[in-house]
Amino acid sequence: MKDTLTFDQLPEAVTKMQEKLDNIEQLLLQRQEQSPEQEELMPITQAAAFLDLAIPTVYSKVCRKEIPVNKRGKRLYFYRSELTEWIKSGRKKTAEEIREEAVQHLAISNKKTKVF
């Protein structure tokens, strides 16, 4: 635990805190500037390369509505962020994660079934 600040130490502490806040603000601004680049639309060739799939495979996934897509005329476009989320949605849980969920579920169920 940190020592309590004295009145004389407050100006220095406030200065350090302001510097840290400025650094956090800069990091957030940099992150916001990077986000629009990820939101650029990709044609099917780039999307297939990003997913490491053959173009016909991407077309078949689009036809089966398995993959997020934007259509303009006869052209298909994909957002990188949507494809990334689509990939993440297919993540399989580890045995430990499943076990932890089961424990939490049982704990909640036991609380509901207790009679007071």
CSV table of C-alpha atoms in Angstrom, one decimal:
chain,number,residue,atom,x,y,z
A,1,MET,CA,0.0,0.0,0.0
A,2,LYS,CA,1.3,3.4,-0.9
A,3,ASP,CA,2.0,6.1,1.7
A,4,THR,CA,-0.5,8.9,2.2
A,5,LEU,CA,0.5,12.0,0.3
A,6,THR,CA,1.2,15.2,2.2
A,7,PHE,CA,-0.1,18.6,1.1
A,8,ASP,CA,3.4,19.5,-0.1
A,9,GLN,CA,3.6,16.3,-2.3
A,10,LEU,CA,0.2,17.0,-4.1
A,11,PRO,CA,1.5,19.3,-6.9
A,12,GLU,CA,4.1,16.6,-7.9
A,13,ALA,CA,1.5,13.8,-7.7
A,14,VAL,CA,-1.0,15.8,-9.8
A,15,THR,CA,1.7,16.4,-12.4
A,16,LYS,CA,2.5,12.7,-12.6
A,17,MET,CA,-1.2,11.9,-12.9
A,18,GLN,CA,-1.6,14.4,-15.7
A,19,GLU,CA,1.3,12.9,-17.6
A,20,LYS,CA,-0.2,9.5,-17.3
A,21,LEU,CA,-3.6,10.7,-18.5
A,22,ASP,CA,-2.0,12.4,-21.4
A,23,ASN,CA,-0.2,9.1,-22.4
A,24,ILE,CA,-3.5,7.2,-22.1
A,25,GLU,CA,-5.2,9.8,-24.2
A,26,GLN,CA,-2.5,9.6,-26.9
A,27,LEU,CA,-2.9,5.8,-27.0
A,28,LEU,CA,-6.6,6.0,-27.3
A,29,LEU,CA,-6.3,8.5,-30.2
A,30,GLN,CA,-3.8,6.3,-32.0
A,31,ARG,CA,-6.2,3.4,-31.6
A,32,GLN,CA,-9.1,5.4,-33.0
A,33,GLU,CA,-7.0,6.4,-36.0
A,34,GLN,CA,-6.1,2.8,-36.7
A,35,SER,CA,-9.7,1.6,-36.6
A,36,PRO,CA,-11.0,3.2,-39.8
A,37,GLU,CA,-8.2,1.3,-41.7
A,38,GLN,CA,-9.6,-2.0,-40.5
A,39,GLU,CA,-13.1,-0.9,-41.6
A,40,GLU,CA,-12.2,-0.7,-45.3
A,41,LEU,CA,-14.1,-2.9,-47.5
A,42,MET,CA,-12.2,-5.8,-49.1
A,43,PRO,CA,-13.2,-7.4,-52.4
A,44,ILE,CA,-13.6,-11.2,-52.5
A,45,THR,CA,-10.0,-11.8,-53.6
A,46,GLN,CA,-8.6,-9.9,-50.5
A,47,ALA,CA,-11.1,-11.6,-48.2
A,48,ALA,CA,-10.2,-15.0,-49.5
A,49,ALA,CA,-6.5,-14.2,-49.0
A,50,PHE,CA,-7.2,-12.9,-45.5
A,51,LEU,CA,-9.2,-16.0,-44.6
A,52,ASP,CA,-6.7,-18.3,-46.3
A,53,LEU,CA,-9.5,-19.9,-48.3
A,54,ALA,CA,-10.0,-20.4,-52.0
A,55,ILE,CA,-12.3,-17.9,-53.8
A,56,PRO,CA,-14.9,-20.6,-54.7
A,57,THR,CA,-15.0,-21.6,-51.0
A,58,VAL,CA,-15.8,-18.0,-50.0
A,59,TYR,CA,-18.5,-17.9,-52.6
A,60,SER,CA,-20.1,-21.1,-51.3
A,61,LYS,CA,-20.0,-19.8,-47.7
A,62,VAL,CA,-21.7,-16.6,-48.9
A,63,CYS,CA,-24.4,-18.7,-50.7
A,64,ARG,CA,-25.0,-20.7,-47.5
A,65,LYS,CA,-25.1,-17.4,-45.5
A,66,GLU,CA,-22.2,-18.7,-43.3
A,67,ILE,CA,-20.1,-15.6,-43.6
A,68,PRO,CA,-20.8,-11.8,-43.2
A,69,VAL,CA,-20.9,-10.1,-46.6
A,70,ASN,CA,-22.0,-6.9,-48.3
A,71,LYS,CA,-23.3,-7.0,-51.8
A,72,ARG,CA,-23.4,-4.1,-54.2
A,73,GLY,CA,-24.7,-5.1,-57.6
A,74,LYS,CA,-22.9,-8.3,-58.6
A,75,ARG,CA,-19.9,-7.5,-56.4
A,76,LEU,CA,-19.2,-8.9,-52.9
A,77,TYR,CA,-17.4,-6.9,-50.2
A,78,PHE,CA,-16.2,-7.8,-46.8
A,79,TYR,CA,-15.2,-5.8,-43.7
A,80,ARG,CA,-12.0,-7.0,-42.1
A,81,SER,CA,-13.5,-6.5,-38.6
A,82,GLU,CA,-16.6,-8.6,-39.5
A,83,LEU,CA,-14.4,-11.4,-40.8
A,84,THR,CA,-12.3,-11.3,-37.7
A,85,GLU,CA,-15.4,-11.5,-35.5
A,86,TRP,CA,-16.7,-14.4,-37.6
A,87,ILE,CA,-13.4,-16.3,-37.1
A,88,LYS,CA,-13.5,-15.6,-33.4
A,89,SER,CA,-17.1,-16.8,-33.2
A,90,GLY,CA,-15.9,-20.3,-34.2
A,91,ARG,CA,-13.5,-20.5,-31.3
A,92,LYS,CA,-13.8,-23.8,-29.4
A,93,LYS,CA,-13.6,-23.5,-25.6
A,94,THR,CA,-10.9,-25.3,-23.7
A,95,ALA,CA,-11.8,-28.1,-21.3
A,96,GLU,CA,-10.9,-25.8,-18.4
A,97,GLU,CA,-13.3,-23.1,-19.6
A,98,ILE,CA,-16.1,-25.6,-20.0
A,99,ARG,CA,-15.4,-27.0,-16.5
A,100,GLU,CA,-15.4,-23.5,-15.0
A,101,GLU,CA,-18.8,-22.7,-16.7
A,102,ALA,CA,-20.2,-25.9,-15.4
A,103,VAL,CA,-19.1,-25.1,-11.8
A,104,GLN,CA,-20.6,-21.6,-12.1
A,105,HIS,CA,-23.8,-23.0,-13.5
A,106,LEU,CA,-24.1,-25.6,-10.7
A,107,ALA,CA,-23.4,-22.9,-8.1
A,108,ILE,CA,-26.2,-20.7,-9.5
A,109,SER,CA,-28.6,-23.7,-9.8
A,110,ASN,CA,-27.9,-24.7,-6.2
A,111,LYS,CA,-28.6,-21.2,-4.9
A,112,LYS,CA,-32.0,-21.2,-6.7
A,113,THR,CA,-33.1,-24.6,-5.4
A,114,LYS,CA,-32.2,-23.9,-1.7
A,115,VAL,CA,-35.2,-23.4,0.5
A,116,PHE,CA,-35.0,-20.8,3.2
